[in-house]
Coordinates of C-alpha atoms and ligand atoms in Angstrom, one line a residue:
M1 CA 52.9 60.0 -6.0
N2 CA 54.2 63.5 -7.2
E3 CA 51.3 64.5 -9.7
R4 CA 53.3 67.1 -10.3
N5 CA 56.4 65.1 -11.7
S6 CA 53.6 62.9 -13.0
V7 CA 55.4 59.8 -12.2
I8 CA 54.1 57.3 -12.1
E9 CA 53.5 54.9 -9.5
E10 CA 55.1 50.8 -10.2
T11 CA 51.7 48.0 -9.4
V12 CA 52.7 45.2 -8.9
L13 CA 49.1 42.3 -9.5
K14 CA 49.4 38.9 -9.1
G15 CA 48.5 35.9 -10.5
I16 CA 49.3 32.2 -11.2
A17 CA 52.0 31.2 -13.1
A18 CA 50.9 30.0 -16.5
A19 CA 54.6 29.8 -18.8
P20 CA 57.8 30.4 -17.5
G21 CA 59.8 33.3 -17.8
I22 CA 60.4 36.3 -18.5
A23 CA 58.7 39.4 -20.9
I24 CA 58.5 42.8 -20.6
G25 CA 57.3 45.0 -23.5
P26 CA 54.1 47.1 -23.9
A27 CA 50.7 45.9 -23.4
Y28 CA 47.8 46.2 -25.2
L29 CA 44.5 45.5 -24.6
Y30 CA 42.6 42.3 -26.2
N31 CA 38.9 44.4 -25.7
K32 CA 36.7 42.0 -26.3
E33 CA 34.4 44.3 -24.5
V34 CA 31.0 46.0 -25.6
P35 CA 31.8 49.7 -27.6
R36 CA 29.2 51.4 -25.7
V37 CA 26.6 53.3 -28.4
E38 CA 24.5 57.0 -27.5
M39 CA 22.3 57.9 -30.4
K40 CA 22.6 61.3 -31.3
D41 CA 21.1 62.9 -34.1
V42 CA 22.4 64.5 -36.9
A43 CA 22.3 68.6 -38.9
R44 CA 21.7 68.1 -42.9
E45 CA 25.4 69.2 -43.6
D46 CA 26.9 66.9 -41.3
L47 CA 25.9 63.8 -43.0
E48 CA 28.2 63.5 -46.0
A49 CA 30.5 63.2 -42.8
E50 CA 28.3 60.8 -41.5
I51 CA 28.5 58.2 -44.1
K52 CA 31.9 58.9 -44.9
R53 CA 32.3 58.1 -40.8
L54 CA 29.8 54.3 -41.9
R55 CA 31.7 53.6 -44.8
N56 CA 35.8 54.6 -44.2
A57 CA 34.6 52.0 -40.5
N58 CA 33.1 49.5 -43.2
A59 CA 36.7 49.5 -45.7
R60 CA 38.7 49.9 -42.1
S61 CA 36.8 46.3 -40.6
E62 CA 37.4 44.6 -43.3
K63 CA 41.5 44.9 -43.6
E64 CA 41.3 44.3 -39.6
L65 CA 39.0 41.2 -41.6
Q66 CA 41.6 40.5 -44.1
K67 CA 44.2 40.3 -41.9
I68 CA 43.2 38.2 -38.8
L69 CA 42.4 35.6 -41.5
T70 CA 45.0 35.2 -42.6
F71 CA 46.9 34.0 -39.8
A72 CA 44.0 32.4 -39.0
E73 CA 44.1 30.3 -42.0
Q74 CA 48.6 29.7 -41.6
R75 CA 47.7 28.7 -37.9
L76 CA 45.2 26.9 -38.0
G77 CA 43.8 26.2 -41.6
S78 CA 41.2 27.3 -43.7
Q79 CA 38.7 25.6 -41.8
S80 CA 38.9 27.8 -39.4
A81 CA 38.8 31.0 -40.5
R82 CA 36.4 30.1 -42.4
I83 CA 34.0 32.7 -39.5
F84 CA 36.2 35.6 -40.6
E85 CA 35.5 35.0 -44.1
A86 CA 31.5 34.7 -43.7
Q87 CA 32.5 37.7 -41.5
I88 CA 33.4 40.3 -44.1
M89 CA 30.8 38.8 -46.0
I90 CA 28.7 40.5 -43.8
L91 CA 30.8 43.9 -44.3
N92 CA 30.1 43.4 -48.4
D93 CA 26.7 43.0 -48.0
A94 CA 24.9 45.7 -49.7
V95 CA 21.5 45.3 -49.5
L96 CA 22.0 45.6 -45.8
M97 CA 24.3 48.7 -45.5
D98 CA 22.4 50.5 -48.4
A99 CA 20.1 50.5 -45.7
V100 CA 21.7 51.8 -42.8
E101 CA 23.2 54.3 -44.9
K102 CA 19.2 55.2 -45.9
R103 CA 18.4 55.5 -42.3
I104 CA 21.5 58.0 -40.8
A105 CA 20.1 60.0 -43.4
S106 CA 15.8 59.7 -43.7
E107 CA 16.3 59.6 -39.4
L108 CA 19.0 62.2 -39.1
K109 CA 20.6 59.7 -36.1
N110 CA 24.6 59.0 -35.7
A111 CA 26.0 56.1 -37.6
E112 CA 26.9 53.6 -34.8
Y113 CA 23.5 53.7 -33.4
I114 CA 21.5 53.2 -36.7
I115 CA 24.7 50.3 -37.7
A116 CA 23.9 48.6 -34.2
D117 CA 20.3 49.0 -33.7
E118 CA 20.4 47.1 -38.2
I119 CA 22.5 44.3 -37.3
G120 CA 21.5 43.9 -33.6
K121 CA 18.2 43.1 -35.2
Y122 CA 19.7 40.9 -37.3
R123 CA 20.9 39.2 -34.4
R124 CA 18.1 38.7 -32.2
R125 CA 16.4 37.0 -34.4
M126 CA 19.4 34.7 -35.0
L127 CA 19.3 34.3 -31.0
E128 CA 15.1 33.9 -31.2
S129 CA 16.5 30.3 -33.2
P130 CA 16.0 26.9 -31.6
D131 CA 19.1 26.2 -33.4
E132 CA 22.6 26.5 -31.9
Y133 CA 24.4 26.1 -34.7
M134 CA 22.7 29.9 -35.6
H135 CA 23.0 31.0 -32.2
E136 CA 26.6 30.7 -32.8
R137 CA 26.2 32.6 -35.8
A138 CA 24.5 34.9 -34.3
H139 CA 27.9 35.6 -31.9
D140 CA 30.1 36.4 -35.1
V141 CA 27.7 38.2 -36.5
E142 CA 27.8 40.4 -33.3
D143 CA 31.7 40.5 -33.4
V144 CA 31.6 42.3 -36.9
M145 CA 28.8 44.4 -35.7
N146 CA 30.8 45.7 -33.0
R147 CA 34.4 45.9 -35.3
I148 CA 32.2 48.3 -36.9
I149 CA 31.9 50.7 -33.8
R150 CA 34.2 50.8 -32.5
N151 CA 35.6 51.6 -35.6
I152 CA 33.7 54.5 -35.8
Q153 CA 34.6 55.2 -33.0
E154 CA 38.4 55.0 -33.9
Q155 CA 39.2 52.9 -31.5
R156 CA 42.1 50.3 -31.2
L157 CA 41.5 46.5 -32.3
F158 CA 43.1 44.6 -31.0
S159 CA 43.6 42.9 -34.6
R160 CA 45.9 45.9 -35.4
L161 CA 49.2 44.1 -33.7
E162 CA 51.5 46.8 -34.1
G163 CA 55.4 45.6 -32.9
E164 CA 55.9 43.1 -29.9
S165 CA 53.3 42.8 -27.1
I166 CA 52.2 41.5 -24.3
I167 CA 48.6 40.8 -24.9
V168 CA 46.2 41.2 -22.0
S169 CA 43.0 39.8 -21.5
E170 CA 40.5 39.0 -19.3
T171 CA 40.3 35.0 -21.1
L172 CA 42.0 33.8 -23.7
T173 CA 40.6 31.1 -25.8
P174 CA 43.2 28.5 -27.1
A175 CA 42.7 29.6 -31.1
D176 CA 43.5 33.2 -29.0
T177 CA 47.0 32.4 -27.7
V178 CA 47.6 30.5 -31.2
I179 CA 46.5 33.0 -34.0
F180 CA 48.5 35.7 -31.4
S181 CA 51.7 33.6 -31.2
R182 CA 52.2 34.8 -35.1
N183 CA 52.8 37.9 -34.4
Q184 CA 54.7 39.2 -32.2
V185 CA 53.7 38.9 -28.7
L186 CA 56.3 38.2 -25.8
G187 CA 53.4 36.9 -22.8
Y188 CA 49.8 37.0 -22.3
A189 CA 48.8 38.3 -19.0
T190 CA 44.8 37.6 -18.6
D191 CA 42.0 38.5 -15.7
L192 CA 40.2 34.5 -15.7
G193 CA 41.6 31.1 -16.1
G194 CA 44.2 28.7 -14.3
V195 CA 47.3 26.8 -14.3
S196 CA 46.4 24.1 -16.5
S197 CA 44.0 25.5 -18.9
H198 CA 44.4 24.7 -22.5
A199 CA 45.4 28.4 -23.2
A200 CA 47.7 28.1 -20.4
L201 CA 49.2 25.2 -21.7
L202 CA 49.8 26.3 -25.2
S203 CA 51.4 29.0 -24.1
R204 CA 54.1 26.4 -22.6
S205 CA 54.7 24.1 -25.4
L206 CA 54.7 27.1 -27.7
K207 CA 57.8 29.0 -24.8
I208 CA 56.1 33.1 -24.5
P209 CA 55.7 33.2 -20.8
A210 CA 52.1 34.1 -19.1
V211 CA 50.4 34.9 -15.9
V212 CA 46.9 34.1 -16.1
G213 CA 43.8 34.6 -12.8
L214 CA 45.4 38.0 -11.8
R215 CA 41.4 39.2 -12.5
T216 CA 42.1 43.1 -12.4
A217 CA 44.3 43.9 -15.4
T218 CA 42.3 44.5 -18.2
K219 CA 40.7 47.6 -16.0
R220 CA 43.5 48.4 -15.2
L221 CA 46.5 48.2 -18.1
K222 CA 46.1 50.2 -20.5
T223 CA 47.6 49.9 -24.0
G224 CA 50.9 50.8 -24.7
E225 CA 52.0 51.3 -21.2
M226 CA 55.2 48.7 -19.9
V227 CA 54.0 45.7 -18.1
A228 CA 57.0 42.8 -17.5
I229 CA 55.3 39.2 -16.6
D230 CA 57.4 37.6 -14.5
G231 CA 56.0 33.8 -15.9
Y232 CA 57.9 32.0 -13.1
A233 CA 56.7 34.1 -9.6
G234 CA 53.2 34.6 -10.8
V235 CA 53.4 38.6 -11.2
V236 CA 52.9 40.9 -14.1
T237 CA 54.2 44.5 -12.6
M238 CA 52.5 47.3 -14.8
N239 CA 54.9 50.3 -15.2
P240 CA 57.6 48.9 -13.5
T241 CA 60.4 50.8 -12.5
E242 CA 64.4 50.6 -14.2
E243 CA 65.2 48.4 -10.5
T244 CA 62.9 46.1 -11.4
I245 CA 63.4 46.1 -15.3
E246 CA 66.7 44.8 -13.7
R247 CA 65.9 42.5 -11.0
L248 CA 64.0 40.8 -13.7
R249 CA 66.9 40.4 -16.2
G250 CA 69.0 38.8 -13.0
R251 CA 66.4 36.5 -12.8
A252 CA 65.6 35.7 -16.6
R253 CA 69.4 35.3 -16.4
A254 CA 69.3 33.4 -13.5
F255 CA 67.2 30.8 -15.0
R256 CA 69.8 31.0 -19.2
E257 CA 72.5 30.1 -16.9
F258 CA 71.2 26.8 -15.0
E259 CA 69.7 26.4 -18.2
E260 CA 73.2 25.6 -19.4
K261 CA 74.0 23.9 -16.4
L262 CA 71.7 21.3 -18.3
V263 CA 73.1 21.4 -21.9
G264 CA 74.9 17.7 -22.1
I265 CA 72.3 16.1 -19.5
A266 CA 70.1 15.5 -23.4
G267 CA 72.0 12.2 -24.3
L268 CA 72.2 11.0 -20.7
P269 CA 69.7 8.7 -20.0
A270 CA 66.7 9.7 -16.5
E271 CA 68.4 7.7 -14.1
T272 CA 68.8 7.4 -10.3
I273 CA 71.9 7.6 -8.5
D274 CA 70.9 3.7 -7.5
H275 CA 69.7 2.9 -11.5
R276 CA 66.6 3.4 -10.5
T277 CA 65.7 3.9 -14.5
I278 CA 62.6 6.3 -15.4
E279 CA 60.5 6.4 -18.5
L280 CA 61.0 10.6 -18.8
S281 CA 58.7 11.3 -22.1
S282 CA 57.3 14.5 -23.3
N283 CA 54.3 16.4 -23.3
I284 CA 52.7 17.6 -26.6
E285 CA 49.5 17.9 -29.3
F286 CA 51.9 19.3 -32.7
E287 CA 53.7 17.4 -35.0
D288 CA 56.1 20.1 -35.1
E289 CA 57.0 20.1 -31.4
I290 CA 59.0 16.8 -32.5
P291 CA 62.0 18.1 -32.4
F292 CA 62.4 20.0 -29.1
T293 CA 61.0 16.8 -27.5
R294 CA 64.1 15.3 -28.9
A295 CA 66.5 19.0 -28.6
Q296 CA 64.9 18.0 -24.8
G297 CA 65.8 14.7 -24.0
S298 CA 63.0 12.7 -24.0
A299 CA 62.2 8.7 -24.0
G300 CA 59.5 9.4 -26.7
I301 CA 56.2 10.7 -26.0
G302 CA 53.5 9.8 -23.3
L303 CA 51.1 11.9 -24.7
F304 CA 50.6 12.8 -27.7
R305 CA 47.1 15.5 -27.8
T306 CA 45.7 14.7 -31.0
E307 CA 42.6 16.5 -30.2
G308 CA 45.1 19.5 -31.6
Q309 CA 44.7 19.0 -34.5
L310 CA 41.6 19.5 -33.9
L311 CA 41.5 22.9 -32.3
R312 CA 44.0 23.9 -36.0
R313 CA 41.2 23.2 -38.6
G314 CA 37.7 23.5 -36.1
E315 CA 36.5 19.5 -37.4
Y316 CA 37.3 16.2 -37.3
P317 CA 40.0 15.4 -40.1
S318 CA 39.7 12.1 -42.3
E319 CA 41.3 9.6 -42.2
E320 CA 43.4 9.6 -44.4
E321 CA 44.5 13.0 -42.8
Q322 CA 45.0 11.7 -38.8
Y323 CA 47.0 9.1 -40.3
R324 CA 49.9 10.9 -42.2
V325 CA 50.1 13.2 -38.9
Y326 CA 49.7 9.9 -37.0
K327 CA 52.7 8.1 -39.4
N328 CA 55.0 11.6 -39.2
V329 CA 54.7 11.4 -35.3
A330 CA 55.2 7.5 -34.7
E331 CA 58.3 7.6 -37.8
S332 CA 60.1 11.1 -36.5
I333 CA 59.6 9.7 -33.3
F334 CA 61.2 6.5 -33.5
P335 CA 62.7 3.9 -32.5
H336 CA 61.2 5.6 -29.5
A337 CA 57.7 5.2 -28.9
V338 CA 55.1 7.3 -28.6
I339 CA 51.1 7.2 -27.1
F340 CA 48.5 8.7 -28.8
R341 CA 45.8 9.4 -26.7
T342 CA 42.2 9.3 -28.4
F343 CA 40.2 13.2 -29.0
D344 CA 40.0 14.8 -25.9
V345 CA 37.0 17.4 -26.5
G346 CA 34.6 19.1 -24.4
G347 CA 35.8 20.4 -21.3
D348 CA 37.5 23.8 -21.9
K349 CA 38.8 22.4 -25.5
L350 CA 36.6 22.8 -29.0
I351 CA 34.7 21.0 -30.1
P352 CA 33.5 20.8 -33.6
D353 CA 30.1 19.6 -32.7
A354 CA 28.4 23.8 -31.0
I355 CA 27.2 21.5 -28.3
R356 CA 26.4 24.5 -25.3
E357 CA 26.5 22.2 -21.4
E358 CA 26.0 24.1 -18.2
N359 CA 28.5 21.7 -17.0
P360 CA 31.1 21.2 -20.1
F361 CA 33.6 19.0 -17.4
L362 CA 31.3 17.1 -16.3
G363 CA 29.2 16.5 -19.7
W364 CA 30.0 14.8 -22.6
R365 CA 33.8 14.1 -23.1
G366 CA 36.8 12.6 -23.9
I367 CA 35.7 8.9 -24.5
R368 CA 32.4 9.3 -23.0
M369 CA 32.1 11.9 -26.8
M370 CA 34.0 9.1 -28.9
L371 CA 31.9 5.8 -27.4
D372 CA 28.9 7.5 -28.4
R373 CA 30.0 8.6 -32.6
P374 CA 30.9 5.8 -33.8
E375 CA 32.0 6.4 -36.8
L376 CA 34.0 9.0 -36.0
F377 CA 35.4 6.7 -33.2
L378 CA 36.2 4.1 -36.0
E379 CA 37.8 6.4 -37.9
H380 CA 40.4 8.2 -36.1
L381 CA 41.2 4.6 -34.2
R382 CA 42.1 3.1 -37.7
A383 CA 44.4 6.4 -38.9
L384 CA 45.9 5.6 -35.0
L385 CA 46.5 1.4 -35.9
R386 CA 47.5 2.2 -39.7
S387 CA 50.9 4.3 -38.2
S388 CA 51.5 1.5 -36.1
T389 CA 53.3 -0.2 -38.4
H390 CA 56.6 0.6 -37.2
K391 CA 55.9 -1.1 -33.4
N392 CA 56.3 2.3 -31.6
V393 CA 52.4 3.3 -30.9
R394 CA 50.2 2.5 -28.3
I395 CA 46.9 4.1 -28.0
M396 CA 45.1 5.4 -24.9
F397 CA 41.7 6.5 -24.3
P398 CA 40.6 9.6 -21.6
M399 CA 37.7 9.9 -19.5
I400 CA 37.6 6.9 -18.3
S401 CA 34.9 6.9 -15.8
S402 CA 34.3 2.9 -15.0
L403 CA 35.5 -0.3 -16.7
H404 CA 32.0 -0.8 -19.2
E405 CA 33.9 2.2 -20.9
V406 CA 37.5 0.5 -21.2
R407 CA 35.9 -2.5 -22.2
A408 CA 33.8 -1.0 -24.6
A409 CA 36.6 0.7 -26.2
K410 CA 38.9 -1.5 -26.7
E411 CA 35.1 -3.0 -28.7
F412 CA 35.7 -0.2 -30.6
V413 CA 40.0 -0.8 -31.7
R414 CA 39.1 -4.9 -32.5
K415 CA 37.0 -3.5 -34.9
A416 CA 39.1 -1.0 -36.2
Q417 CA 41.7 -4.1 -37.1
E418 CA 39.2 -6.2 -38.4
E419 CA 38.1 -3.2 -41.2
L420 CA 41.7 -3.1 -41.5
K421 CA 42.0 -6.0 -41.7
L422 CA 39.5 -6.3 -44.2
R423 CA 40.8 -4.2 -46.2
G424 CA 44.6 -5.7 -46.2
E425 CA 46.3 -2.7 -44.0
L426 CA 49.6 -3.4 -42.3
F427 CA 49.4 -2.4 -38.3
D428 CA 50.7 -3.6 -35.1
P429 CA 48.6 -6.5 -34.0
K430 CA 49.7 -6.3 -30.6
I431 CA 49.5 -2.4 -30.2
K432 CA 49.6 -1.4 -26.6
V433 CA 46.1 0.1 -25.2
G434 CA 46.3 1.4 -21.7
V435 CA 44.2 4.6 -20.5
M436 CA 44.2 7.4 -18.4
I437 CA 43.6 7.7 -14.3
E438 CA 41.5 10.7 -14.3
V439 CA 38.7 10.2 -12.3
P440 CA 38.1 9.7 -8.7
S441 CA 36.1 6.7 -9.3
A442 CA 38.5 5.3 -12.6
A443 CA 41.1 5.7 -9.2
L444 CA 38.8 3.9 -7.0
L445 CA 38.8 1.0 -9.8
A446 CA 42.3 0.6 -11.5
E447 CA 43.8 -2.6 -10.5
E448 CA 40.3 -4.6 -12.2
I449 CA 40.8 -1.4 -15.0
A450 CA 44.9 -2.6 -14.7
A451 CA 43.6 -5.6 -15.8
E452 CA 42.2 -5.2 -19.1
V453 CA 45.4 -2.8 -20.1
D454 CA 48.2 -2.2 -20.8
F455 CA 49.4 0.8 -18.9
L456 CA 47.5 3.7 -16.7
S457 CA 48.4 6.9 -17.5
I458 CA 48.1 9.7 -14.8
G459 CA 46.5 13.2 -15.7
T460 CA 47.0 15.2 -12.5
N461 CA 45.1 18.2 -14.2
D462 CA 41.4 16.3 -14.2
L463 CA 42.2 13.5 -11.6
I464 CA 42.8 17.2 -8.7
Q465 CA 40.1 18.7 -10.2
Y466 CA 37.5 16.0 -10.1
L467 CA 38.7 14.6 -6.7
L468 CA 39.4 17.5 -4.7
A469 CA 36.5 19.4 -6.7
V470 CA 37.8 22.5 -7.5
D471 CA 38.0 23.6 -11.7
R472 CA 40.5 23.7 -13.3
D473 CA 40.6 26.7 -15.0
N474 CA 38.9 29.3 -12.8
S475 CA 41.3 31.7 -11.4
Y476 CA 39.1 31.9 -7.8
V477 CA 39.1 28.6 -6.8
A478 CA 43.0 28.3 -7.3
P479 CA 44.6 27.9 -4.2
L480 CA 42.2 24.8 -3.6
F481 CA 44.1 23.8 -6.9
Q482 CA 47.1 21.8 -4.3
Q483 CA 48.7 18.6 -6.2
F484 CA 50.2 18.4 -3.1
N485 CA 46.7 17.9 -1.0
P486 CA 46.8 14.7 1.3
A487 CA 44.1 12.9 -0.4
V488 CA 46.0 13.1 -3.6
L489 CA 49.2 11.9 -2.8
R490 CA 47.2 8.8 -1.2
V491 CA 45.0 8.6 -4.9
I492 CA 48.0 8.3 -6.1
K493 CA 50.3 6.3 -4.5
M494 CA 46.5 3.0 -4.4
V495 CA 46.9 3.9 -8.2
I496 CA 50.7 2.7 -8.6
D497 CA 49.9 0.4 -7.0
A498 CA 47.2 -1.0 -7.6
G499 CA 48.5 -1.2 -11.8
H500 CA 51.7 -3.0 -10.4
K501 CA 49.9 -5.4 -8.2
K502 CA 47.9 -6.5 -12.3
H503 CA 51.7 -5.8 -13.3
V504 CA 51.5 -3.3 -15.7
W505 CA 53.3 -0.1 -15.8
V506 CA 52.0 3.5 -13.7
G507 CA 53.0 6.6 -15.8
M508 CA 52.0 9.9 -15.0
C509 CA 51.3 12.2 -17.9
G510 CA 49.6 15.4 -16.1
E511 CA 51.4 18.8 -15.2
M512 CA 52.3 17.9 -11.4
A513 CA 54.7 15.3 -13.5
G514 CA 56.1 18.3 -14.5
D515 CA 56.8 20.1 -11.2
P516 CA 60.6 20.1 -9.4
L517 CA 59.0 19.7 -6.2
A518 CA 57.2 16.4 -6.9
T519 CA 60.0 14.4 -8.6
M520 CA 61.3 13.4 -5.8
L521 CA 57.6 12.1 -4.3
L522 CA 57.1 10.8 -7.5
V523 CA 60.0 8.4 -8.7
G524 CA 59.8 7.6 -4.8
L525 CA 56.2 6.9 -5.1
G526 CA 57.2 4.4 -7.8
L527 CA 56.1 5.5 -10.9
D528 CA 57.8 3.9 -13.9
E529 CA 56.9 7.1 -16.9
L530 CA 56.9 10.7 -16.2
S531 CA 56.4 13.1 -19.3
V532 CA 56.1 16.6 -19.1
V533 CA 56.4 19.8 -21.3
P534 CA 59.1 19.1 -23.5
S535 CA 60.9 22.4 -21.3
V536 CA 61.0 21.4 -18.2
L537 CA 62.4 17.9 -18.8
P538 CA 66.0 18.2 -18.7
E539 CA 65.3 19.9 -15.0
I540 CA 63.0 16.4 -14.0
K541 CA 65.6 14.4 -15.5
K542 CA 68.6 16.5 -13.7
I543 CA 66.4 15.8 -10.0
I544 CA 66.3 12.2 -11.7
R545 CA 69.6 11.6 -11.8
T546 CA 71.0 13.5 -8.7
I547 CA 68.3 11.5 -6.1
R548 CA 68.8 7.8 -4.7
L549 CA 65.8 5.7 -5.4
K550 CA 66.6 4.4 -1.6
D551 CA 66.2 8.1 -0.4
A552 CA 63.4 8.7 -2.5
R553 CA 60.7 6.2 -1.2
R554 CA 61.4 7.7 2.8
V555 CA 60.5 11.1 1.4
A556 CA 56.9 9.6 -0.3
E557 CA 56.8 7.7 2.6
R558 CA 57.4 10.9 5.1
A559 CA 55.0 13.0 2.8
L560 CA 52.2 11.2 2.2
S561 CA 52.0 10.7 6.3
F562 CA 51.6 14.7 6.9
P563 CA 47.6 15.6 7.0
T564 CA 47.8 19.1 4.6
A565 CA 49.0 20.2 1.0
D566 CA 51.0 23.0 2.9
D567 CA 52.6 20.4 5.1
V568 CA 53.6 18.3 1.9
K569 CA 54.4 21.1 0.3
K570 CA 57.0 22.6 3.2
Y571 CA 58.5 19.5 3.4
L572 CA 59.0 18.9 0.0
T573 CA 60.5 22.3 -0.5
S574 CA 62.9 22.0 2.6
V575 CA 64.0 18.4 1.3
V576 CA 65.3 18.7 -2.1
K577 CA 66.9 21.9 -1.7
E578 CA 68.5 19.7 0.8
K579 CA 69.1 16.6 -2.0
V580 CA 68.9 18.9 -4.6
P581 CA 70.4 21.9 -3.9
D582 CA 71.6 22.4 -8.3
I583 CA 67.4 23.6 -8.3
P584 CA 67.2 26.7 -8.0
L585 CA 62.8 26.1 -6.9
E586 CA 61.9 29.4 -7.4
L587 CA 62.7 29.8 -10.8
S588 CA 60.2 26.8 -11.0
Ligands
PEP601 C1 45.2 15.7 -17.2 O1 44.0 15.6 -17.0 O2 46.2 15.2 -16.2 C2 46.1 15.8 -19.1 C3 46.9 15.1 -18.9 O3 44.8 16.0 -20.3 P1 44.4 16.6 -20.3 O4 44.9 18.5 -19.1 O5 44.2 17.5 -22.1 O6 43.2 16.8 -19.9
MG602 MG1 42.6 15.4 -19.0

């Protein structure tokens, strides 16, 4: 690098492609790091200025929190926004602030040191409490403390979102993703996280390019620095040269052109040349995604993640509130069908019950939690059943690991039906009930399970995680999260065959269903339904319409014969390039 000309060198960081698209703009470092506090003496003549520094910092912190509060209310509802109200209350606590000012004056020490000490005392006391709720609140107190300190030190804060920017952070929670989407966010780049994390799924739904698992992005990038995100390739370029920007714009153009080729496909069926029709539907989480899924030519909703409502509100909505959402979804998608998956909380998903687990993915998650909360589950099921009067609603249970859970969950459906009957409410008495196959034990028991349900849907995000023992959110093991691992392929085949033996349809709603490299294989393995992120739906349909079932079967059979994931991938890449030359695989 030529120092004298102060040329800033372009640097490429490799991560994981989490949401497609190209974004170029200034980075915004969303810094959750704890600011450093040093104890310093304050001269008596500077005392007034020090107190003023504190008061200004408090006023600025309040302004920022008010702004976040407004965003949170719009995006997540007033319930979730409460945490920010509580933080503002701490700032306005006259007793606390009076004590801080008095200590600055009597001890002649700097404002941030006294703030850290005073609020730190509160925080420690809360952390010592055996009450889990108090622990959660201690984090809020810590947040306020850090905010005031950063403002005293006049450091930039994430809430001051000015202009379009690319959010760079260590990690993003689903709530962060939603809150930032309110602003002019161009893209996300995170150190941690995997392609199947819920924050990544959300950025795909919100159509915001994202690259995760960059490991060192927050250490290397500064706020204001130019950065380019390639959400197709999973690459982030710091200080991109004109040439790189041109190349990336070219890629974005190529993708747009490819999308143009897909115009008109929305109204056509997902049918192979030799007339095998695949039910091609969408995965969504929010009602407002429905117009987009329709425009993309979706045959209904193959997975509606009902827990999205909790993300917006931070608590379980009442039966009436839930009913309004489900009814609206069922009516807007009619005459197509919607598969509502019952609350799948736990794991990496927001959970209203503040519990902490050592291994949340192996813990109180999905159906396990619902079976332990009968009142909540019945309320949820009643709302779902009431939305089924047009007979286009299906119910699906997540995280099933045994037949016992299937039976117990079905018993709850029966109970909810009884309750509605007593109340004189209408519902579809023949409502179809299915389960997700996403735990290896359920895959092994697929035949027994299929005998008691109406359909199976393979959830590869979790199935791969549990089958290969690879955390879906952990970037350190991301290369081991292999959807083309021969073990995964064999399990998928086993589930499809088991379902068909019991005459129930078998679909897939994990991310693998939306991978263009996998389409031919999945059709060939005999899947009846693919439920995908709406943004990729036309591309998958185009592939289905370009192939023959006969060829797909041969490809599946051959793919099953390879001993490693690399072999399978190499084979599929060559065969898809040959059979579906229109698909620019490198853009996917
Ligand atoms: C899955 O596990 O594949 C799935 C679709 O469910 P989720 O991603 O919501 O856990
Ligand atoms: Mg899952």
